[in-house]
Structures are given as C-alpha cells and as structure tokens.
Coordinates of C-alpha atoms in Angstrom, one line a residue:
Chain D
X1 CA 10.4 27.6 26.6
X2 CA 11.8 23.7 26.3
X3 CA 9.5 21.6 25.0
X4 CA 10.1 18.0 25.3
X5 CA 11.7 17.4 28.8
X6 CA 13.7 14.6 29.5
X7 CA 11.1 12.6 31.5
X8 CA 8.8 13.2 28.6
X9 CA 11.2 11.9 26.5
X10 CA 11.5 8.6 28.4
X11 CA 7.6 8.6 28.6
X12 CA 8.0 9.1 25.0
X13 CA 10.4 6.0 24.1
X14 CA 7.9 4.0 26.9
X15 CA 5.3 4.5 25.0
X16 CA 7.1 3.4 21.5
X17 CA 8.0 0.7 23.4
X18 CA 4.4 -0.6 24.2
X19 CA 3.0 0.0 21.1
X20 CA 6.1 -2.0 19.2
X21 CA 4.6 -4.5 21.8
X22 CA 1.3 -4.5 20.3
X23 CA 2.2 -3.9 17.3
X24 CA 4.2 -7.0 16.9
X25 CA 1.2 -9.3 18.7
X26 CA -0.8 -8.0 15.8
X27 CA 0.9 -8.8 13.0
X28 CA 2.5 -12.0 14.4
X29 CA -1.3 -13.5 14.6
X30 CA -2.6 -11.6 11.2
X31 CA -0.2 -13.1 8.8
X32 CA 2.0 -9.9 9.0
X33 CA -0.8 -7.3 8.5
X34 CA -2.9 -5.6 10.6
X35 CA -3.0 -2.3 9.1
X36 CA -1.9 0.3 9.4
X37 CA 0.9 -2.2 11.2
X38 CA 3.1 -4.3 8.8
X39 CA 6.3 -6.6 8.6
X40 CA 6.3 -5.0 5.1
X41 CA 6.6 -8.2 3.0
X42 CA 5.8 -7.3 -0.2
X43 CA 8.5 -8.7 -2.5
X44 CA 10.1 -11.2 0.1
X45 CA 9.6 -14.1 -2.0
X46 CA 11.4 -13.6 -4.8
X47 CA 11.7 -16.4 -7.8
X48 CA 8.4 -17.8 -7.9
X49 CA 6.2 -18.4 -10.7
X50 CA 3.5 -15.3 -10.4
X51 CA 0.1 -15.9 -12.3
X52 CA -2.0 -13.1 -13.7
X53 CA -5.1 -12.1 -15.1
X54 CA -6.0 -9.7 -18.0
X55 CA -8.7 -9.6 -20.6
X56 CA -8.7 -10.6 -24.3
X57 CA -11.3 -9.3 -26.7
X58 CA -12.3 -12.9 -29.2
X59 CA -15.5 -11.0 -30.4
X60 CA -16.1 -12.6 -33.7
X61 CA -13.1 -15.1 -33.3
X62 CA -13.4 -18.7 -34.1
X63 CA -14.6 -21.2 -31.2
X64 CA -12.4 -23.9 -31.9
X65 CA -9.1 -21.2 -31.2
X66 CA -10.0 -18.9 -28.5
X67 CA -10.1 -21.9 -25.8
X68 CA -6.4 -23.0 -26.9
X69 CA -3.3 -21.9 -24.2
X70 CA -0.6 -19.8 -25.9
X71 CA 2.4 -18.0 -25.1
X72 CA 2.3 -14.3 -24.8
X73 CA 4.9 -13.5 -27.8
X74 CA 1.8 -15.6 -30.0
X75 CA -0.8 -13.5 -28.2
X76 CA -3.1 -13.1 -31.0
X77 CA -6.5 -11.1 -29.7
X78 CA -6.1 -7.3 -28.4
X79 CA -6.2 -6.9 -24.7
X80 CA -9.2 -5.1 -23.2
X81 CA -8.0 -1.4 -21.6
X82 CA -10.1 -2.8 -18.1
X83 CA -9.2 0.6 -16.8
X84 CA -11.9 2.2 -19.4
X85 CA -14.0 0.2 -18.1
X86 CA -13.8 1.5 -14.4
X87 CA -12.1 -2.1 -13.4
X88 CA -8.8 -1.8 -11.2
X89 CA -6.3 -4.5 -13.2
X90 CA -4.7 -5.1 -9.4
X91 CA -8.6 -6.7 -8.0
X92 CA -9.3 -7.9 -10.8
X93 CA -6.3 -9.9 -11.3
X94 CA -6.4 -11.2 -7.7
X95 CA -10.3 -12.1 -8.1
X96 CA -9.1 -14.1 -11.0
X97 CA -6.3 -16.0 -9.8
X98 CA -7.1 -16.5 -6.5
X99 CA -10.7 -17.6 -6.3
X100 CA -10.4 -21.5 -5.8
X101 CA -14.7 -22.3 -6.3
X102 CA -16.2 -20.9 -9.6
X103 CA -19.6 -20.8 -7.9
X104 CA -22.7 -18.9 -10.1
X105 CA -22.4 -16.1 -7.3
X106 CA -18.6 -15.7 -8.1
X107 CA -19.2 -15.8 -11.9
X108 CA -22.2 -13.5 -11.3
X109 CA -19.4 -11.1 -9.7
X110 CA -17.4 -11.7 -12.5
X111 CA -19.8 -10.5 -14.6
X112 CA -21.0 -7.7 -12.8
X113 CA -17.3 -6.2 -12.3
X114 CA -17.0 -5.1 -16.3
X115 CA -21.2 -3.2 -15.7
X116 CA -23.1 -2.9 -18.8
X117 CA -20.2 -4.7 -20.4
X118 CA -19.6 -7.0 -22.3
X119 CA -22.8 -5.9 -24.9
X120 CA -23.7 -6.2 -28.4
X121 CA -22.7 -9.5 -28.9
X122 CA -19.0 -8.7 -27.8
X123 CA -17.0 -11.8 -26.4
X124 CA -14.7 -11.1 -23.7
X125 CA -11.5 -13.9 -22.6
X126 CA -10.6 -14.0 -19.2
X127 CA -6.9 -15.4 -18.9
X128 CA -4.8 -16.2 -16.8
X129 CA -1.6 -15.8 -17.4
X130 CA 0.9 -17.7 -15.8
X131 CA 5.3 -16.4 -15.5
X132 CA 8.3 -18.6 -14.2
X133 CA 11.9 -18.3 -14.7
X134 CA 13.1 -20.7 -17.8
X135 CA 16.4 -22.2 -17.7
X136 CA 19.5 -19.5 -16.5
X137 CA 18.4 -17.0 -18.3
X138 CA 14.6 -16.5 -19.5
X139 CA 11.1 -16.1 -18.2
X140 CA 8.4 -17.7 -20.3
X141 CA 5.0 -16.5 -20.1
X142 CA 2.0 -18.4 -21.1
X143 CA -1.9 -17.4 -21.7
X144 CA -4.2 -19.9 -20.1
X145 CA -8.1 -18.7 -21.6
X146 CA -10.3 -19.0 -18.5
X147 CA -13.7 -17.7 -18.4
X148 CA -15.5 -16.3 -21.4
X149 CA -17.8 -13.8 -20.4
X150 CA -20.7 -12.7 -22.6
X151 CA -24.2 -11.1 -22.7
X152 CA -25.5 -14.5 -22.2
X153 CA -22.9 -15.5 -19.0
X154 CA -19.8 -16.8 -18.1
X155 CA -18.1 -19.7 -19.9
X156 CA -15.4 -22.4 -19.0
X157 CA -13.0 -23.5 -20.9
X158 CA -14.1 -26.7 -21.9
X159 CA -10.5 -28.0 -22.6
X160 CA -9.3 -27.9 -19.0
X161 CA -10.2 -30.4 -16.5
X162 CA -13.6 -29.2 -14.8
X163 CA -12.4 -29.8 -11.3
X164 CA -9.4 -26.6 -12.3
X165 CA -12.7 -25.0 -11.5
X166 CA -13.3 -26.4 -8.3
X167 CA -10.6 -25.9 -5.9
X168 CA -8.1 -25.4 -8.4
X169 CA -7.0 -21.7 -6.9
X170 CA -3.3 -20.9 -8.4
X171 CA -3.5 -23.5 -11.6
Chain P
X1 CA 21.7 6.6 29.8
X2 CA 20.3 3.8 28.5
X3 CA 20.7 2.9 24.8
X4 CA 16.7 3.4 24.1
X5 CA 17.1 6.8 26.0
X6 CA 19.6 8.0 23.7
X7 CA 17.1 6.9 20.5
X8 CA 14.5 8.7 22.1
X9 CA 16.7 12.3 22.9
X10 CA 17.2 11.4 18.6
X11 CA 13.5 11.1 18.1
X12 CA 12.1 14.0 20.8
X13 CA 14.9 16.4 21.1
X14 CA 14.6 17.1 24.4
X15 CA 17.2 19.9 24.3
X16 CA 15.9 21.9 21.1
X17 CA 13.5 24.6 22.1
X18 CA 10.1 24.7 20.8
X19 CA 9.6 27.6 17.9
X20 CA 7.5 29.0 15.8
X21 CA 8.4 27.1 13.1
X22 CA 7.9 23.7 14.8
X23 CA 4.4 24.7 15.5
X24 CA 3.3 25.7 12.4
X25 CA 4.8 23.2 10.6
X26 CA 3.4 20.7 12.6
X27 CA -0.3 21.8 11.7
X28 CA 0.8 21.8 7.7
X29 CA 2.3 18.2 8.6
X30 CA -1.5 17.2 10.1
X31 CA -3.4 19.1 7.6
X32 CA -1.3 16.8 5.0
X33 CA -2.6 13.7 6.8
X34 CA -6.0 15.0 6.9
X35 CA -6.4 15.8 3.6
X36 CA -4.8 12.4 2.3
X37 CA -7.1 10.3 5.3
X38 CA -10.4 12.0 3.3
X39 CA -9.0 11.4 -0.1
X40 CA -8.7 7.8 0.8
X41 CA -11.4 7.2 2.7
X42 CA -13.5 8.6 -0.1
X43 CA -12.3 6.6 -2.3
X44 CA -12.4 3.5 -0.8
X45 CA -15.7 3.6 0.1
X46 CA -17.0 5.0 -3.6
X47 CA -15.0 1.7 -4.6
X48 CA -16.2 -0.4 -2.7
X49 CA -20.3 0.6 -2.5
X50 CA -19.8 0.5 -6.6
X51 CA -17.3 -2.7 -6.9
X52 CA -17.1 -5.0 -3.6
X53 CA -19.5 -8.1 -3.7
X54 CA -17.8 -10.6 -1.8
X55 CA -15.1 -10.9 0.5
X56 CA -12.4 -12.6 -0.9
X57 CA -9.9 -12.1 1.6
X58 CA -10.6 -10.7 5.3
X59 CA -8.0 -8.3 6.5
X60 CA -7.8 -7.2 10.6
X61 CA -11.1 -6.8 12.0
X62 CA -12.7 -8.3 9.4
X63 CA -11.5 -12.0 10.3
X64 CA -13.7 -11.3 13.3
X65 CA -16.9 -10.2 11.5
X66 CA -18.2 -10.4 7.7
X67 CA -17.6 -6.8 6.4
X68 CA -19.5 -7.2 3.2
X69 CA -22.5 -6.1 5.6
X70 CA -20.8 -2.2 4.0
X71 CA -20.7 -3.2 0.0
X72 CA -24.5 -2.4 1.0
X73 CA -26.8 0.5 2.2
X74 CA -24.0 3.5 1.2
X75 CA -22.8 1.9 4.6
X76 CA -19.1 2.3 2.7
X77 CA -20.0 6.0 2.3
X78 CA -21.4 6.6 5.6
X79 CA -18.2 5.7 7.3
X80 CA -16.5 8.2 5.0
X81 CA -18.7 10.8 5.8
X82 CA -18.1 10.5 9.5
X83 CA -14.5 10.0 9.2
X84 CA -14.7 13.2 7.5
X85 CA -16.5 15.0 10.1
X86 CA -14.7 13.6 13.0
X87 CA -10.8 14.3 11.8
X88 CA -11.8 17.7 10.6
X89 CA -13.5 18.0 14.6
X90 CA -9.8 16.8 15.6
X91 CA -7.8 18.8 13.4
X92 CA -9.4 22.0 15.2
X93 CA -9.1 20.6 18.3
X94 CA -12.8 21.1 19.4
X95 CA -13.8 17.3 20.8
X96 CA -12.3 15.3 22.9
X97 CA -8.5 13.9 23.4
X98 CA -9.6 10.2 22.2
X99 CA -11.2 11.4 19.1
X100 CA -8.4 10.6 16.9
X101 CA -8.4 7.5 18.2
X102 CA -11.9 6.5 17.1
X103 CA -10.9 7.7 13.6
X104 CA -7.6 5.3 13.1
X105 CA -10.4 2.3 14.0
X106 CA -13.1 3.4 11.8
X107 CA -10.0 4.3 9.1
X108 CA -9.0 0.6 9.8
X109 CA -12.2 -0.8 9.3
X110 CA -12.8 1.5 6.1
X111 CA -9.8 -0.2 4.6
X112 CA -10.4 -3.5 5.5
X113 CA -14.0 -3.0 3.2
X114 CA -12.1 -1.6 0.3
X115 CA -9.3 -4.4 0.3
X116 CA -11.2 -7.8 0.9
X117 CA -10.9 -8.4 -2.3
X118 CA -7.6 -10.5 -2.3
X119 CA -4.6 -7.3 -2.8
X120 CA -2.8 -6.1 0.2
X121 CA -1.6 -2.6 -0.8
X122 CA 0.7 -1.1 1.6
X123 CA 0.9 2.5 -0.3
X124 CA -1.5 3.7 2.3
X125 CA 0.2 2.7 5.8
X126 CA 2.6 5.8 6.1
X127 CA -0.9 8.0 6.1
X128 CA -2.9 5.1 8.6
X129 CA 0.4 5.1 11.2
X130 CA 0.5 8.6 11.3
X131 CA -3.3 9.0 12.4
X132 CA -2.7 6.3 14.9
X133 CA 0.5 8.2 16.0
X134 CA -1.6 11.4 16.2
X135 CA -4.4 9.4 18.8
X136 CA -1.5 7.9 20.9
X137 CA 0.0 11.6 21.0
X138 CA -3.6 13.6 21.7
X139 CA -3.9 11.1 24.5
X140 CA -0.9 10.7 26.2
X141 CA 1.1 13.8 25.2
X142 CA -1.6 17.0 25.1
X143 CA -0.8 20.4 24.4
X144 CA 1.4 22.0 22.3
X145 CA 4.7 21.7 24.3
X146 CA 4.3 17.6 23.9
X147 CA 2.2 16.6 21.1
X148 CA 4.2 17.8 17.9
X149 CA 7.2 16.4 19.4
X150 CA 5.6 13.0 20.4
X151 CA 3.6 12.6 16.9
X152 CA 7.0 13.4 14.6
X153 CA 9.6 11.5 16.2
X154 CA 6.9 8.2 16.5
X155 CA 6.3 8.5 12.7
X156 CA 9.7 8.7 12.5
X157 CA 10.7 5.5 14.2
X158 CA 7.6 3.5 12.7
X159 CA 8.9 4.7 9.5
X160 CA 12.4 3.5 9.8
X161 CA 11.5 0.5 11.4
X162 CA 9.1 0.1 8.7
X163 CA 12.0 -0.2 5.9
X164 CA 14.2 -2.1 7.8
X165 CA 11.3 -4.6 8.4
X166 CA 11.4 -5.1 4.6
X167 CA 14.7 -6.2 3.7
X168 CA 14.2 -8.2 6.8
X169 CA 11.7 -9.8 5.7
X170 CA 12.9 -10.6 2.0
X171 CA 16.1 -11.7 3.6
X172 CA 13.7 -14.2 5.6
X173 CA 11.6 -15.1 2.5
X174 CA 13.9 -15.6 0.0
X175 CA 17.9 -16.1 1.7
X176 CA 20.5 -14.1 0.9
X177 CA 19.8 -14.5 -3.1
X178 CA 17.2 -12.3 -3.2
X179 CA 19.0 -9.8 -5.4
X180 CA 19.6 -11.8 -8.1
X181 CA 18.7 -9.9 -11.0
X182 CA 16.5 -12.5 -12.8
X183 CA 14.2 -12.2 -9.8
X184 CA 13.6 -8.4 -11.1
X185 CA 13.0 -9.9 -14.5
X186 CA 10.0 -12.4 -12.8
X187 CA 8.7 -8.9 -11.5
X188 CA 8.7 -6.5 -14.4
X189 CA 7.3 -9.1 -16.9
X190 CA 4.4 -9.8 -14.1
X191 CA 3.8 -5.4 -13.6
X192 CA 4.1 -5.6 -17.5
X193 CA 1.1 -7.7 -17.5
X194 CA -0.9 -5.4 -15.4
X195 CA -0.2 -2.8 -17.5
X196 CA -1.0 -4.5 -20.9
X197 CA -3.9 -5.2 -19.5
X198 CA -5.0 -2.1 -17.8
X199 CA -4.0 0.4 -20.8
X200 CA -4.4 -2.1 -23.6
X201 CA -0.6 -1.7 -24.4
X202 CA 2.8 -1.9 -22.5
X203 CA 6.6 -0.4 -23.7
X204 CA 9.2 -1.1 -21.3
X205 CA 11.2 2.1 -20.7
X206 CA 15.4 2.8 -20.6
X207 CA 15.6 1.2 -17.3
X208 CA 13.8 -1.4 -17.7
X209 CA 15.5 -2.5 -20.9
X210 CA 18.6 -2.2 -19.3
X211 CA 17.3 -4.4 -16.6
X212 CA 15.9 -7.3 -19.4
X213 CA 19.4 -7.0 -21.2
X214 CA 21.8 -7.9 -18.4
X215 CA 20.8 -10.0 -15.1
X216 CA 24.4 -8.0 -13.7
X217 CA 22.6 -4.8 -14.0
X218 CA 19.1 -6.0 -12.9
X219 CA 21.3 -7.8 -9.3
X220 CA 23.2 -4.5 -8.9
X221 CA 19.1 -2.3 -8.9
X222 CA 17.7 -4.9 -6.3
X223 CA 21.2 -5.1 -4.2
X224 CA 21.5 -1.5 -3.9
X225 CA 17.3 -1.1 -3.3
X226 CA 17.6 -3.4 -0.8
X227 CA 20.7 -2.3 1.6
X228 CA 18.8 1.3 1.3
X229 CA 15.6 -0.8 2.8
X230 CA 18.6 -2.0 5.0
X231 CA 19.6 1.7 6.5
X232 CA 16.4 2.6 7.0
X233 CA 16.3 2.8 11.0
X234 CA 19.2 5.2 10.7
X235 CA 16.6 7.9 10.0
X236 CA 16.1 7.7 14.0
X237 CA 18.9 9.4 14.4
X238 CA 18.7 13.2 13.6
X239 CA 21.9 13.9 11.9
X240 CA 21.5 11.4 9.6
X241 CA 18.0 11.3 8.7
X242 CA 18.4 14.0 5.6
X243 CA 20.7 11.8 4.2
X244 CA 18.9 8.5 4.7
X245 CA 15.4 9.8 4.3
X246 CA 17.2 11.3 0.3
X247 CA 18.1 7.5 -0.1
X248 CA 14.8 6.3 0.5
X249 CA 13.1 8.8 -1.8
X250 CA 15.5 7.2 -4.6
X251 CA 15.0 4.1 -3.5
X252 CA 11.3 5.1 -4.4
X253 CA 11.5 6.9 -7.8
X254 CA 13.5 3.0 -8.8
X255 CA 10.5 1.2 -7.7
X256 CA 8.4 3.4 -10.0
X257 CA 10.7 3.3 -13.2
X258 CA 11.4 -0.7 -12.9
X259 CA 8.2 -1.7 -11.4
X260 CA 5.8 1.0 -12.7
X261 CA 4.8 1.2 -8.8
X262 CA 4.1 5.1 -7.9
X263 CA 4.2 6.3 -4.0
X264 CA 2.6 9.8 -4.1
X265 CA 1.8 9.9 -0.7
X266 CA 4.5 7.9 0.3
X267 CA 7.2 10.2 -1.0
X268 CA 5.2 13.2 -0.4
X269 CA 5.2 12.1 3.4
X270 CA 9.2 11.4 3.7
X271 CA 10.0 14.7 2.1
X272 CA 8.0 16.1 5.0
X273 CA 9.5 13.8 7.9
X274 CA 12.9 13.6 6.7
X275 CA 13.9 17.3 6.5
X276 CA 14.4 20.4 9.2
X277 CA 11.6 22.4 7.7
X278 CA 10.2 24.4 10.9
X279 CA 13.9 25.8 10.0
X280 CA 12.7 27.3 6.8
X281 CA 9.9 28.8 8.6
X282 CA 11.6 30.0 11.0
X283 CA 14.1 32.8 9.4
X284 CA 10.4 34.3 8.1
X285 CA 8.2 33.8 11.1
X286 CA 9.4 34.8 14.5
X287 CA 6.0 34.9 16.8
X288 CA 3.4 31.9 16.4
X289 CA 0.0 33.3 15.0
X290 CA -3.4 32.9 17.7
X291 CA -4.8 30.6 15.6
X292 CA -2.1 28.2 15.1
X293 CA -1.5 28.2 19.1
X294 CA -5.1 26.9 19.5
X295 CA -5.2 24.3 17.1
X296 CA -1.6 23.1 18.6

C-alpha cells in the first residue's frame, strides 16, 4: 500500500504553493498578522525604549508624593499582585500604554478591569513605567504615576500636562 | 525534478509506505489539536465575556466589522460551544469535508474577540495553522491514504517557514545588530516588569544574572537564538528535522529562562512534528484497529 504518490505529492507542494500565496496577501495588507498567518515579528525591533504599566498600592500615602515620577531602584509603594485580582499584567499593560484618549468610557474600563476592587477606601497607582538604554552600558527605568483609581473614580495626575491625556499614546 | 518537487518528496514521502503507525499517530497528533483548539477557545471567550469592553486594537476580520458586538450576550461563549461541537463532529469524521474549514474561521474570529485588546500573542499560531492545515487537507486530500500525509508535512513547512520568517524579520527591523547583548538587557528589565507587577515580586534567575553581568554573554544568547530561528526551514527536509526541530526546542526552554516567556503548546507541538514517532508505534502495533481506519 503506498500512500502519497508522486502526483499527489506535486498536488501537495501546488497547494503549499497557493496557500503561501494567500498567505503572504494577508499578512502584507494586515500589518504582518492575519492569524493564524504571521511574518513572526515579535522581537524585530530591538533597542527601543519599551513603556509599561503595573500597579502601585498609595492607600494611606501622602497626596503631595504619590503623583511625583521616580526611578524604579526608589520605588517606594508595594506593587499590586494584578494576577489576584483576575487581571492579565500583558492587557493590562497594553490598555495602559497604548490608549491615546482618556475618555470616562476608557476610565470606566479602567475601573471595571480590577471588579469589586479597589474598596474600602484603598488607593490604587496606575504607572507607567517607561525603559531605554543609558549610555554603553545601562538601562534606566523610571515610574511615571498615571491614573489613580479609587472607590470614588479614576484620577489624573495633576502634575503632567493635561493634553498627555489626550492623544498622548506612548508618553 | 524540480527543486519544489524535491521539498515536497521531503515533506510527503512519496516513497515510504503507509503503516499502522502513521495512522494512529496521526489521530493522537489531531486529538492534540483538538483538545488544545477547546482549551483555547474556552478560554478566550470566558476572557473575553468577563474582561473585553472595547476594542483597542482590531486584528483580521475584525478591521472589517466591530467585534465587541461578542464581549455581549455569552456571544464569546456561544462561539466556543459550537467550535466545540463542530471539531469534535470532524475529529470523528461524521460531517462534511469542509467542516474543518468553518472551524479555522470561527477559531479566527474567536481570537480576534479575545485579543482586541492591544497584545498580539503568537503562542497560539502553531495550534490555529494546524486546524487550517487540517481543512486544506479534509478538502483536497480525503481519506486515509492522503490526508495524514498532506496535514504533517504542511505543518511542517509552515512551521519552518514560520522560524525563518522571524530572524527575517528582526534582521529587517533592527540590521544586523540585533544581537547585541544590551538589547536582551532592554527585554528582561521590561518581562521583569510584568512580572513585578503580576506576582507582586520579581528575582532574576542564574541566567538571567549572567545575562545583566556581561553584555558578551547576553550577544552570544541572542546570536545563537537567532541563527537557530535562522535553520529553521531545514526541518523540511526529513533527515534533518530531528536535529533542527531539538534546536528549536532549546531555542525555546532560552526564551523561557531569559524572558520568563513559556511555550506549552508550542513545544508540546514540535516534539510531536519533529520526531519519527509512528516508528515507536510501529515495533508494537502491526494491524491498524477498525476504529482508527474510520476516523482516518
């Protein structure tokens, strides 16, 4: 019993052949996803500053220093586990750093991404935390508080520039 | 015989007679993507009925039509459910030759919910091109003589092409530099911040270390990740393909002790593709069982 004959084999390689076809058309006019097709790009640019987002628990901090920017080696308030909270870091982090418009719907989603939390008069820091290659031989990494998100809404930080919240995306 | 012909004797193996072995091999290899197509599925759908609100980022179809129509109405969970029921139909081979077909577009449009919210993951595209392998195959190469043969050696090729594609593309996005070692130091302090902030604390291990203390060893782990990325086409050819496909499961266990990136699946899938297994079952198994002929 032979399987695969030879003109199923060049039916075979046809058919590769078309769907490569296809395949490339779809990715070439998707930004190189159209899944499951892919150029596989993740990593290709390498050396660029990457921003971040995580959360930093200020509950019962003073006002006048949760708002400043810090470095992460002078990171001062304990990170909130999101993953307890049912939060993937990876969605989160991206919802964070890439929305360009605060609107009250995205702050509302903001809010409603952490449930029931934050509660009983807990205070919550968004960052965003921003990394870029120092120098030859370094990579400084510095903690940019964001939104501050409590029982009674979401907060800006009043000393940025308002319109970092309006089209500001990557800042 | 023309170049392509000869990669296509590689992927098909015209000459190598079908066995026992192949056969039921070939319905573990299926069962594999069925089970991981419902785990995902599942998940994405729980995700994104609980989590999705707005689309941040439209992916495939959904640059056509607004898909946060299914963070509503269980609509997530209703495509689950009958991607459930149609690919378990398919797996037994009871409905028609198309069928897997409908399920890579409905499995497309179920991840294209899930991840509009601004990540692209790519974890999940070995399981997505093998379904799509699977419809090409049920369509254009029925029965048992043709379709194991078809669906193996085209997830073979889209999987080498997949790697190549990727130190392609970095040599494209970056240049030739790409491996220098302090670019691995931009990447572990940003995974380091996902995991501070997902666990609440982050200790970079041995490798890592090693990685932070020296920017010679950090350019030697990207250069020799990325000439494996490099090989990866080689798996098309059969004698080879243990030997690459070993490389690239390295390659793999690196990502996940620099970068704290894990491939379950991923790996899982290459230790299946990459190795003569209906071999194994062969020396036990010497007639094909009734049921396993049916479901070919």
């Amino acid at each position: 019993m032979i399987s695969m004959e030879i003109t199923a084999t060049k039916k075979g390689i046809r058919v590769i052949g078309i769907i490569l076809l296809v395949y490339a058309l779809l990715v070439a006019t998707h930004e190189g996803e159209f899944w499951p097709f892919s150029i596989y790009p993740m990593f290709s640019q390498a050396g660029n500053p990457w921003t971040r987002a995580m959360v930093l628990d200020v509950t019962d901090q003073p006002e006048e220093l949760i708002w400043e920017k810090h470095s992460l080696e002078n990171r001062q308030w304990p990170p909130v586990p999101v993953r307890e909270y049912g939060v993937d870091q990876i969605d989160f982090s991206n919802f964070i750093s890439k929305t360009e418009h605060w609107t009250e719907p995205r702050k509302a989603a903001l809010n409603n991404m952490f449930g029931s939390y934050p509660k009983d008069g807990m205070k919550w820091m968004t960052v965003k935390v921003h990394g870029q290659l120092v120098g030859k031989d370094s990579v400084a990494v510095e903690i940019v508080p964001w939104l501050l998100v409590t029982e009674d809404g979401v907060f800006e930080n009043p000393n940025l520039d308002p319109s970092r919240y309006i089209g500001g995306g990557q800042q | 015989m023309k170049w392509y012909h000869k990669i296509g004797a590689e992927l098909f193996e015209p000459d190598r007679e079908q066995t026992p072995g192949e056969l039921i091999f070939f319905k573990l290899f299926e069962a594999f993507i069925v089970f991981y197509t419902i785990k995902f599925v599942w998940e994405w759908g729980i995700y994104s009925q609980i989590r999705n609100m707005e689309v941040v980022l439209p992916l495939g179809i959904a640059n056509y039509f607004d898909v946060s129509l299914f963070f509503d109405y269980n609509l997530a969970l209703i495509n689950a459910s009958l991607i459930t029921l149609l690919i378990v139909i398919a797996f037994f081979r009871m409905g028609p030759r198309w069928l897997y077909m409908v399920i890579i577009l409905l499995f497309h449009l179920q991840y294209v919910i899930r991840f509009s919210q601004g990540e692209i993951p790519h974890s999940q595209n070995l399981i997505g091109m093998s379904v799509f392998c699977l419809a090409i195959g049920a369509i254009f190469f029925p029965g048992q003589k043709q379709m194991p043969r078809f669906v193996m050696g085209s997830i073979i090729f889209f999987i080498g092409l997949g790697y190549t594609s990727a130190f392609f593309a970095k040599l494209i996005g970056t240049g030739i530099n790409w491996y220098d070692g302090r670019h691995l130091w931009l990447w572990i302090s940003e995974k380091s911040i996902d995991i501070l902030s997902r666990e609440g604390v982050y200790n970079p291990n041995l490798l890592q270390q090693m990685a932070l203390g020296s920017t010679a060893v950090a350019s030697i782990i990207l250069l020799i990740g990325w000439l494996t990325e490099f090989i990866g086409f080689t798996m098309w050819w059969k004698k080879l393909r243990p030997y690459t496909v070993t490389l690239l499961i390295g390659m793999h266990f690196g990502i996940t002790l620099t970068m704290n990136i894990r491939f379950d699946a991923f790996v899982i899938q290459l230790i299946l593709v990459g190795y003569p297994w209906y071999r194994v079952i062969d020396t036990y198994l010497k007639t094909t069982p009734e049921m396993i002929k049916r479901w070919a």
